Amino acid sequence: MTNPRSAAAPDPNAVAPAVASLEPIVSLSKRRGFVYPSSEIYGGINAVWDYGPLGVELKNNVKRAWWRAMVQERDDIVGLDAGILMHPQVWVTSGHVGSFSDPLVECATCHRRYRLDELPGAESLTVADLADPSVIERHHLVCPNDAGPLSAPRQFNLMFQTNMGPVQDEGSVIYFRPETAQGSYVNFKNVRESSRKKIPFGIAQIGKSFRNEISPGNFVFRMREFEQMEMQYFLPPGGPAAAAAFDEWLPRRRAWYEAYGVDPARLRLREHEPDELAHYAKKAVDVEYRFPFGWKELEGVHNRGDFDLSRHAAASGQNLEYFDPATEEHYIPWIVETAGGADRATFTFLIDSYREEEVKGETRVSLALHPELAPYKVAVLPLLKKRPEIVELCHRIKDDLKRDMMSVYDDTAAIGKLYRRQDEIGTPWCVTVDVDSLEDGAVTIRDRDSMSQERVGLDHVRRVILERLAAARP
Ligand code: GAP
């Protein structure tokens, strides 16, 4: 949804991004199998991306890390996996059919379409401006492509529609969900009763969402099909409980990115102005990251009050009140949500971990990914692939490690090159088997970041790696 203030934030160059441009990230992603353009052999489809063999590992690890922090380590939060397709009334009641839109303008000559608030010269527009038919004239805005005249803005609903069943008429219209949150709200009663949770408690979900964004872009930053990681925290009604929940969740969510290696200097919090709030929010603060294209939202923490549950109770006729045994009151809970994106988080970890340095006259590229996030934890490499005993030992070590973690064997180049290839995809440790290993029963463990090497007995490799992984865990 439209966020005019983000573009108008203070000097974005005061904090340097981790990389000056997205080019090395996009190129590494394609070359090494993190992210590919969707349907590429047909020319691609705008704003949909596919995760390759390494990308799917990285993104799964990001989702696991979120689930660990938000469900596994919490006694007061449970998980849910609601359907993407829901009763269409959900989206009428939630306000998305009426209000989930962005201002669209079209060039009269080249017919390109733009989000009004993202046009050059639109940085200072207010939310009122975005709905004002005279805004184009008043601010002398023109098409950035050919300087042609632009239409007055019209509200463009971001939800994808489809039809359910064999008849395609108005009665069969349903929507691809634009947020996972509504699945948690319509299941509030089911989850509370089956899990016997007492307020305050939360429902966490990870899942696909879809938005027909007018101006997607910046690689996987803004997509039309993406994955969200959202947690809805149900509270007693009123400002004080919501403020306390905000005070807990905002620093906690920012700290999660830091714990997994994002430089704190490239994170900041930004509160939404009252006229900028989404239709459901009483208060919203974004955790922003300094992307190469500016400070942008990574995750939002929102006070949604009783907006969603009250409306669903009224529209469905179901009683969604909670009986609080402590105060002996019936009430509709308030909700503070933490709303993040799995793709945006994955993208951030990729960008922030990217390193280029000079080593022995050559450029070494590495991803200093947190070991928990790294696609492979270990690569097992032979110093001499011509010696079958060495290769056999490598496979034994790799097969042993494989039971506990993603590990890989590679012998397709000389050892220096093999190290560089693993550095480039963020593998924290390489285990090298050499001729001496056959005599002394020891191998070398090389560390990605320090490039230091340690000789370890064969029987200890698995334990050493597991200990290092456990020690790194936030
Ligand atoms: N339930 C509230 C909600 O959906 P949002 O700020 O619209 O709030 C939450 O979205 C998060 O979902 C964002 O902070 C972002 O990480 C991710 N997200 C939203 N739209 C996205 C898009 N088009 N592409 C990738 N991620 C997106």
Coordinates of C-alpha atoms and ligand atoms in Angstrom, one line a residue:
M1 CA 0.0 0.0 0.0
T2 CA 1.0 3.6 -0.5
N3 CA 3.7 4.9 1.8
P4 CA 4.6 8.5 0.7
R5 CA 6.7 9.2 3.8
S6 CA 9.2 6.5 3.2
A7 CA 10.4 8.2 0.0
A8 CA 10.6 11.5 1.9
A9 CA 12.7 10.2 4.8
P10 CA 15.8 12.1 5.8
D11 CA 19.0 12.0 3.8
P12 CA 19.3 8.3 2.8
N13 CA 23.0 8.6 2.1
A14 CA 23.9 9.4 5.7
V15 CA 24.3 5.7 6.3
A16 CA 26.0 3.8 3.4
P17 CA 24.3 0.7 2.1
A18 CA 26.2 -2.6 2.3
V19 CA 26.5 -2.7 -1.5
A20 CA 26.4 0.4 -3.7
S21 CA 24.1 -1.3 -6.3
L22 CA 22.1 -4.4 -6.6
E23 CA 24.0 -5.6 -9.6
P24 CA 26.5 -8.0 -7.7
I25 CA 23.6 -9.5 -5.7
V26 CA 21.4 -10.1 -8.7
S27 CA 24.2 -11.6 -10.7
L28 CA 25.4 -13.8 -7.8
S29 CA 21.9 -14.9 -7.2
K30 CA 21.4 -16.1 -10.8
R31 CA 24.8 -17.5 -11.3
R32 CA 24.9 -19.6 -8.1
G33 CA 21.3 -20.5 -7.9
F34 CA 19.7 -18.3 -5.2
V35 CA 17.1 -16.6 -7.3
Y36 CA 16.0 -16.8 -10.9
P37 CA 13.4 -14.8 -12.9
S38 CA 10.2 -16.8 -13.0
S39 CA 9.3 -18.4 -16.4
E40 CA 12.5 -17.1 -17.8
I41 CA 12.4 -19.3 -21.0
Y42 CA 9.2 -17.4 -21.9
G43 CA 10.7 -14.0 -21.3
G44 CA 9.8 -13.9 -17.6
I45 CA 6.8 -12.6 -15.7
N46 CA 7.1 -9.3 -14.0
A47 CA 7.6 -9.3 -10.2
V48 CA 7.6 -13.0 -9.7
W49 CA 10.9 -14.8 -8.8
D50 CA 11.9 -18.4 -8.3
Y51 CA 14.3 -19.6 -5.6
G52 CA 17.0 -21.9 -6.8
P53 CA 18.7 -24.8 -4.9
L54 CA 20.6 -22.4 -2.7
G55 CA 17.9 -19.8 -2.4
V56 CA 15.3 -22.2 -1.2
E57 CA 17.8 -23.4 1.6
L58 CA 18.5 -19.8 2.6
K59 CA 14.8 -18.8 2.7
N60 CA 13.8 -22.0 4.5
N61 CA 16.5 -21.2 7.1
V62 CA 15.2 -17.6 7.5
K63 CA 11.7 -18.9 8.0
R64 CA 13.0 -21.5 10.5
A65 CA 14.8 -18.8 12.4
W66 CA 11.7 -16.7 12.6
W67 CA 9.6 -19.7 13.7
R68 CA 12.1 -20.6 16.4
A69 CA 12.0 -17.0 17.8
M70 CA 8.2 -16.5 17.4
V71 CA 6.8 -20.0 18.2
Q72 CA 9.3 -22.5 19.4
E73 CA 10.8 -20.3 22.1
R74 CA 7.5 -18.8 23.2
D75 CA 5.0 -20.3 25.5
D76 CA 2.4 -17.8 24.5
I77 CA 2.4 -18.1 20.7
V78 CA 1.1 -20.9 18.6
G79 CA 1.4 -21.5 14.8
L80 CA -1.3 -21.7 12.1
D81 CA -1.3 -22.4 8.4
A82 CA -4.6 -21.0 7.0
G83 CA -5.6 -21.3 3.3
I84 CA -4.6 -18.7 0.8
L85 CA -8.1 -18.7 -0.6
M86 CA -10.8 -17.6 1.9
H87 CA -14.5 -16.8 1.9
P88 CA -14.7 -13.6 -0.1
Q89 CA -16.6 -11.8 2.7
V90 CA -13.4 -11.9 4.7
W91 CA -11.9 -9.3 2.4
V92 CA -15.1 -7.2 2.4
T93 CA -15.2 -7.2 6.2
S94 CA -11.5 -6.6 6.6
G95 CA -11.7 -3.4 4.5
H96 CA -9.5 -4.7 1.7
V97 CA -12.1 -4.7 -1.0
G98 CA -12.9 -1.1 -0.2
S99 CA -9.5 0.3 0.8
F100 CA -6.6 -1.8 -0.2
S101 CA -5.5 0.3 -3.1
D102 CA -2.8 2.5 -4.5
P103 CA -3.1 5.7 -6.7
L104 CA -2.5 4.9 -10.3
V105 CA -1.7 7.4 -13.1
E106 CA -1.2 6.7 -16.8
C107 CA 0.7 8.5 -19.5
A108 CA -1.5 9.7 -22.3
T109 CA 1.2 9.1 -24.9
C110 CA 3.3 6.1 -24.0
H111 CA 0.5 4.5 -21.8
R112 CA 2.9 3.5 -19.1
R113 CA 1.4 3.3 -15.6
Y114 CA 2.9 4.5 -12.4
R115 CA 2.2 4.7 -8.7
L116 CA 1.6 8.4 -8.2
D117 CA 3.7 8.5 -5.0
E118 CA 6.7 7.0 -6.7
L119 CA 7.0 9.6 -9.5
P120 CA 10.0 11.8 -9.5
G121 CA 8.7 15.1 -7.9
A122 CA 6.1 13.3 -5.8
E123 CA 8.3 13.0 -2.7
S124 CA 6.4 15.7 -0.7
L125 CA 2.9 14.6 -1.6
T126 CA 0.5 14.1 1.3
V127 CA -2.1 11.3 1.5
A128 CA -4.8 13.9 0.6
D129 CA -2.8 14.9 -2.5
L130 CA -2.7 11.2 -3.6
A131 CA -6.5 11.2 -3.9
D132 CA -6.8 14.8 -5.4
P133 CA -7.7 14.9 -9.1
S134 CA -5.8 18.2 -9.5
V135 CA -2.5 16.9 -8.0
I136 CA -0.8 16.3 -11.4
E137 CA -1.4 19.9 -12.6
R138 CA -0.6 21.5 -9.2
H139 CA 2.7 19.7 -8.9
H140 CA 3.6 19.8 -12.6
L141 CA 4.1 16.0 -12.7
V142 CA 4.9 14.4 -16.1
C143 CA 5.7 10.9 -17.3
P144 CA 9.3 10.0 -16.4
N145 CA 9.6 8.0 -19.6
D146 CA 8.6 10.5 -22.3
A147 CA 7.5 13.6 -20.3
G148 CA 3.9 13.0 -21.6
P149 CA 0.8 14.2 -19.8
L150 CA -0.4 12.0 -16.9
S151 CA -4.0 11.1 -16.1
A152 CA -5.6 12.1 -12.7
P153 CA -5.0 9.4 -10.1
R154 CA -7.5 6.6 -9.7
Q155 CA -7.5 4.1 -6.9
F156 CA -6.3 0.7 -8.1
N157 CA -7.2 -2.3 -5.8
L158 CA -4.2 -4.5 -5.2
M159 CA -6.0 -7.8 -4.7
F160 CA -5.8 -10.5 -7.3
Q161 CA -9.2 -12.0 -8.1
T162 CA -10.1 -15.4 -9.5
N163 CA -13.3 -17.5 -9.7
M164 CA -14.1 -20.5 -7.7
G165 CA -15.9 -23.3 -9.4
P166 CA -16.9 -23.8 -13.0
V167 CA -19.1 -20.7 -13.4
Q168 CA -17.3 -17.4 -13.9
D169 CA -19.8 -14.8 -12.7
E170 CA -19.9 -12.2 -9.9
G171 CA -21.0 -14.7 -7.4
S172 CA -17.9 -16.9 -7.9
V173 CA -15.3 -14.2 -7.4
I174 CA -12.7 -14.9 -4.7
Y175 CA -9.4 -13.3 -3.8
F176 CA -5.8 -14.4 -3.4
R177 CA -5.0 -13.2 0.1
P178 CA -3.0 -10.0 0.3
E179 CA -1.9 -10.7 3.9
T180 CA -1.8 -13.8 6.1
A181 CA -3.2 -11.9 9.1
Q182 CA -6.9 -12.4 8.2
G183 CA -6.4 -16.2 8.5
S184 CA -5.4 -15.7 12.1
Y185 CA -8.4 -13.5 12.8
V186 CA -11.1 -15.8 11.4
N187 CA -9.5 -18.7 13.3
F188 CA -9.1 -16.8 16.5
K189 CA -11.9 -18.7 18.2
N190 CA -10.8 -22.1 16.9
V191 CA -7.2 -21.6 18.0
R192 CA -8.1 -20.2 21.4
E193 CA -10.5 -23.0 22.2
S194 CA -8.3 -25.8 20.9
S195 CA -5.0 -24.5 22.4
R196 CA -6.6 -23.3 25.6
K197 CA -4.4 -20.2 25.5
K198 CA -5.2 -17.3 27.7
I199 CA -4.9 -13.7 26.6
P200 CA -2.3 -12.3 26.0
F201 CA -1.3 -14.9 23.4
G202 CA -0.3 -14.9 19.7
I203 CA -0.9 -16.7 16.5
A204 CA 2.0 -16.9 14.1
Q205 CA 1.8 -17.7 10.3
I206 CA 4.2 -18.0 7.4
G207 CA 2.7 -18.1 4.0
K208 CA 2.3 -16.8 0.5
S209 CA 0.4 -13.5 -0.1
F210 CA -0.4 -11.8 -3.4
R211 CA -0.6 -8.1 -4.4
N212 CA -1.1 -6.7 -7.9
E213 CA 1.6 -4.1 -7.2
I214 CA 1.6 -1.1 -9.6
S215 CA 5.3 -0.6 -9.5
P216 CA 7.0 -3.7 -8.3
G217 CA 10.8 -3.9 -8.6
N218 CA 14.2 -3.8 -7.0
F219 CA 14.6 -7.5 -7.5
V220 CA 12.7 -9.4 -4.8
F221 CA 12.0 -6.3 -2.7
R222 CA 8.5 -5.7 -4.1
M223 CA 6.9 -8.7 -5.7
R224 CA 3.4 -9.7 -6.8
E225 CA 3.7 -13.1 -5.2
F226 CA 5.6 -13.2 -1.9
E227 CA 5.8 -14.8 1.5
Q228 CA 4.9 -13.2 4.8
M229 CA 5.9 -14.0 8.3
E230 CA 3.2 -12.5 10.6
M231 CA 2.3 -12.8 14.2
Q232 CA -1.0 -11.5 15.7
Y233 CA -0.8 -10.9 19.4
F234 CA -4.2 -10.8 21.2
L235 CA -4.5 -8.4 24.2
P236 CA -6.9 -7.0 26.7
P237 CA -8.5 -3.9 25.1
G238 CA -7.2 -0.4 25.5
G239 CA -4.1 1.7 25.1
P240 CA -1.9 0.6 28.0
A241 CA -1.8 -3.1 27.1
A242 CA -1.3 -2.3 23.4
A243 CA 1.5 0.2 24.3
A244 CA 3.2 -2.4 26.5
A245 CA 3.0 -5.0 23.6
F246 CA 4.4 -2.5 21.2
D247 CA 7.3 -1.7 23.6
E248 CA 8.0 -5.5 23.7
W249 CA 7.7 -6.4 20.1
L250 CA 9.3 -3.4 18.3
P251 CA 12.8 -3.8 19.8
R252 CA 12.4 -7.6 19.7
R253 CA 11.8 -7.6 16.0
R254 CA 14.6 -5.2 15.3
A255 CA 16.9 -7.3 17.4
W256 CA 16.0 -10.4 15.5
Y257 CA 17.6 -9.0 12.3
E258 CA 20.7 -7.9 14.3
A259 CA 21.0 -11.4 15.9
Y260 CA 21.2 -12.9 12.5
G261 CA 24.0 -10.6 11.4
V262 CA 22.4 -7.4 10.0
D263 CA 24.6 -4.3 10.8
P264 CA 22.6 -2.3 13.4
A265 CA 23.7 0.9 11.7
R266 CA 21.7 -0.1 8.7
L267 CA 18.5 -0.6 10.7
R268 CA 16.2 2.1 12.0
L269 CA 12.6 2.6 13.2
R270 CA 10.2 4.9 11.6
E271 CA 6.7 5.7 12.9
H272 CA 3.9 6.3 10.4
E273 CA 2.3 9.7 10.4
P274 CA -1.4 9.6 11.3
D275 CA -2.5 10.3 7.7
E276 CA -0.2 7.5 6.4
L277 CA -1.7 4.7 8.5
A278 CA -3.2 1.7 6.8
H279 CA -7.0 1.5 7.1
Y280 CA -6.8 -0.9 10.1
A281 CA -4.0 0.6 12.1
K282 CA -4.1 2.9 15.1
K283 CA -0.3 3.1 15.2
A284 CA 2.4 1.6 13.0
V285 CA 6.2 1.6 13.2
D286 CA 8.4 0.1 10.5
V287 CA 11.7 -1.5 11.0
E288 CA 13.6 -0.1 8.0
Y289 CA 16.8 -1.2 6.3
R290 CA 19.2 0.9 4.4
F291 CA 18.8 -0.8 1.0
P292 CA 21.1 0.3 -1.9
F293 CA 17.9 2.2 -3.2
G294 CA 17.2 4.0 0.1
W295 CA 15.7 3.3 3.6
K296 CA 12.7 1.0 3.1
E297 CA 10.3 -1.1 5.2
L298 CA 11.6 -4.5 6.2
E299 CA 8.8 -5.2 8.7
G300 CA 5.9 -3.4 10.4
V301 CA 4.6 -3.5 13.9
H302 CA 1.0 -2.4 14.0
N303 CA -1.6 -1.7 16.6
R304 CA -4.8 -2.9 14.9
G305 CA -7.0 -2.3 18.0
D306 CA -10.2 -4.3 17.8
F307 CA -10.8 -3.3 14.1
D308 CA -10.6 -6.8 12.6
L309 CA -12.2 -8.9 15.3
S310 CA -15.1 -6.5 15.9
R311 CA -15.8 -6.3 12.2
H312 CA -15.6 -10.1 11.7
A313 CA -17.9 -10.6 14.7
A314 CA -20.5 -8.2 13.3
A315 CA -20.3 -9.5 9.8
S316 CA -20.3 -13.2 10.6
G317 CA -22.7 -13.0 13.6
Q318 CA -20.3 -15.1 15.6
N319 CA -19.4 -14.2 19.1
L320 CA -15.6 -13.5 19.0
E321 CA -15.5 -12.2 22.6
Y322 CA -13.0 -13.5 25.1
F323 CA -14.0 -14.2 28.8
D324 CA -11.1 -13.0 30.9
P325 CA -11.0 -15.1 34.1
A326 CA -8.7 -12.6 35.8
T327 CA -11.1 -9.7 35.5
E328 CA -14.3 -11.6 34.8
E329 CA -15.0 -9.4 31.8
H330 CA -16.1 -10.3 28.3
Y331 CA -14.3 -8.3 25.6
I332 CA -13.1 -8.3 22.0
P333 CA -9.3 -8.4 22.2
W334 CA -7.1 -5.8 20.7
I335 CA -4.3 -6.9 18.3
V336 CA -0.7 -5.9 17.9
E337 CA 0.8 -7.6 14.9
T338 CA 4.4 -8.0 13.7
A339 CA 4.3 -8.2 9.9
G340 CA 7.4 -9.1 8.1
G341 CA 8.3 -10.6 4.7
A342 CA 10.3 -13.8 4.2
D343 CA 11.6 -12.6 0.8
R344 CA 12.5 -9.2 2.1
A345 CA 14.3 -10.6 5.1
T346 CA 16.1 -13.1 2.9
F347 CA 17.1 -10.3 0.5
T348 CA 18.3 -8.2 3.4
F349 CA 20.5 -11.0 4.8
L350 CA 22.0 -11.6 1.3
I351 CA 22.8 -7.9 0.8
D352 CA 24.1 -7.3 4.3
S353 CA 26.4 -10.3 4.3
Y354 CA 28.0 -9.5 0.9
R355 CA 31.7 -8.9 1.1
E356 CA 34.4 -8.2 -1.4
E357 CA 38.0 -8.0 -0.3
E358 CA 41.5 -8.3 -1.8
V359 CA 43.3 -11.5 -0.9
K360 CA 46.7 -12.3 -2.4
G361 CA 46.0 -9.9 -5.3
E362 CA 42.6 -11.4 -6.1
T363 CA 39.1 -10.3 -5.2
R364 CA 37.5 -12.7 -2.7
V365 CA 33.7 -12.6 -2.7
S366 CA 32.0 -14.0 0.4
L367 CA 28.6 -14.1 2.0
A368 CA 29.2 -13.7 5.8
L369 CA 25.9 -15.3 6.5
H370 CA 25.0 -16.3 10.0
P371 CA 25.7 -20.1 10.1
E372 CA 22.1 -20.9 10.9
L373 CA 21.1 -19.1 7.7
A374 CA 23.8 -20.4 5.4
P375 CA 22.4 -22.8 2.7
Y376 CA 25.2 -25.4 3.4
K377 CA 26.8 -25.6 6.8
V378 CA 29.8 -27.6 5.6
A379 CA 31.6 -28.5 2.3
V380 CA 33.8 -31.5 2.3
L381 CA 36.6 -31.2 -0.2
P382 CA 39.4 -33.5 -1.3
L383 CA 42.9 -32.1 -1.8
L384 CA 43.6 -34.8 -4.4
K385 CA 40.6 -36.2 -6.2
K386 CA 42.8 -38.7 -8.0
R387 CA 43.3 -40.6 -4.7
P388 CA 40.2 -42.9 -4.3
E389 CA 40.9 -43.3 -0.6
I390 CA 40.7 -39.5 -0.1
V391 CA 37.5 -39.3 -2.1
E392 CA 36.0 -42.2 -0.2
L393 CA 36.9 -40.6 3.2
C394 CA 35.3 -37.3 2.0
H395 CA 32.0 -39.1 1.2
R396 CA 32.1 -40.9 4.6
I397 CA 32.5 -37.6 6.4
K398 CA 29.8 -35.9 4.3
D399 CA 27.3 -38.7 4.8
D400 CA 27.9 -38.6 8.5
L401 CA 27.3 -34.8 8.6
K402 CA 24.3 -35.0 6.3
R403 CA 22.2 -36.6 9.0
D404 CA 22.4 -33.3 11.0
M405 CA 22.9 -30.6 8.5
M406 CA 23.1 -29.5 4.8
S407 CA 26.5 -30.5 3.6
V408 CA 28.0 -30.9 0.2
Y409 CA 31.0 -32.6 -1.5
D410 CA 32.8 -30.9 -4.4
D411 CA 35.9 -31.9 -6.3
T412 CA 35.4 -30.0 -9.6
A413 CA 38.3 -27.6 -9.2
A414 CA 41.6 -27.1 -7.3
I415 CA 41.3 -26.5 -3.6
G416 CA 41.8 -22.7 -3.7
K417 CA 38.9 -22.4 -6.2
L418 CA 36.8 -24.7 -4.2
Y419 CA 37.2 -22.5 -1.1
R420 CA 36.3 -19.4 -3.1
R421 CA 33.1 -21.1 -4.5
Q422 CA 32.0 -22.0 -1.0
D423 CA 32.9 -18.5 0.4
E424 CA 30.7 -17.0 -2.3
I425 CA 27.6 -19.0 -1.2
G426 CA 28.3 -18.4 2.5
T427 CA 29.3 -21.9 3.6
P428 CA 30.8 -21.3 7.1
W429 CA 33.1 -24.3 7.2
C430 CA 35.1 -26.4 4.7
V431 CA 36.5 -29.8 5.7
T432 CA 39.5 -30.7 3.7
V433 CA 40.9 -34.2 3.4
D434 CA 44.5 -34.5 2.3
V435 CA 47.2 -37.2 2.0
D436 CA 48.1 -36.8 5.7
S437 CA 44.5 -37.6 6.7
L438 CA 45.1 -41.2 5.5
E439 CA 48.0 -41.5 7.9
D440 CA 47.0 -39.4 11.0
G441 CA 43.2 -39.7 10.8
A442 CA 42.8 -35.9 11.0
V443 CA 41.3 -33.3 8.6
T444 CA 41.4 -29.5 8.3
I445 CA 38.4 -27.4 9.1
R446 CA 38.7 -24.0 7.4
D447 CA 36.6 -21.0 8.7
R448 CA 34.9 -18.9 6.0
D449 CA 35.3 -15.5 7.6
S450 CA 38.8 -15.7 9.2
M451 CA 40.1 -18.3 6.6
S452 CA 41.9 -19.9 9.6
Q453 CA 42.4 -23.6 9.6
E454 CA 42.3 -26.1 12.4
R455 CA 43.4 -29.8 12.4
V456 CA 40.7 -32.0 13.9
G457 CA 40.5 -35.8 14.4
L458 CA 38.1 -37.5 12.0
D459 CA 35.9 -38.7 14.8
H460 CA 35.5 -35.2 16.1
V461 CA 34.4 -33.4 12.9
R462 CA 30.7 -33.8 13.5
R463 CA 30.8 -32.8 17.1
V464 CA 33.1 -29.7 16.4
I465 CA 30.7 -28.5 13.7
L466 CA 27.6 -29.1 15.8
E467 CA 29.2 -27.2 18.7
R468 CA 30.1 -24.3 16.5
L469 CA 26.5 -24.2 15.2
A470 CA 25.1 -24.3 18.7
A471 CA 27.5 -21.6 19.8
A472 CA 26.5 -19.3 17.0
R473 CA 22.7 -19.7 17.7
P474 CA 21.2 -16.4 19.0
Ligands
GAP1 N1 -0.7 -7.7 7.8 C1 -0.1 -6.5 7.7 C2 0.6 -6.3 6.4 O1 0.4 -7.1 5.5 P1 2.3 -4.8 5.2 O2 3.2 -3.7 5.8 O3 1.5 -4.5 4.1 O4 1.5 -5.3 6.4 C3 4.0 -6.7 5.8 O5 3.2 -6.1 4.8 C4 5.4 -7.1 5.2 O6 5.1 -8.0 4.1 C5 6.2 -6.0 4.7 O7 6.9 -5.4 5.8 C6 7.1 -6.7 3.7 O8 8.2 -7.3 4.4 C7 6.2 -7.8 3.2 N2 5.7 -7.3 1.9 C8 4.5 -6.6 1.7 N3 4.3 -6.4 0.4 C9 5.3 -7.0 -0.3 C10 5.7 -7.2 -1.6 N4 4.9 -6.7 -2.6 N5 6.8 -7.9 -2.0 C11 7.5 -8.5 -1.0 N6 7.3 -8.3 0.3 C12 6.2 -7.6 0.7

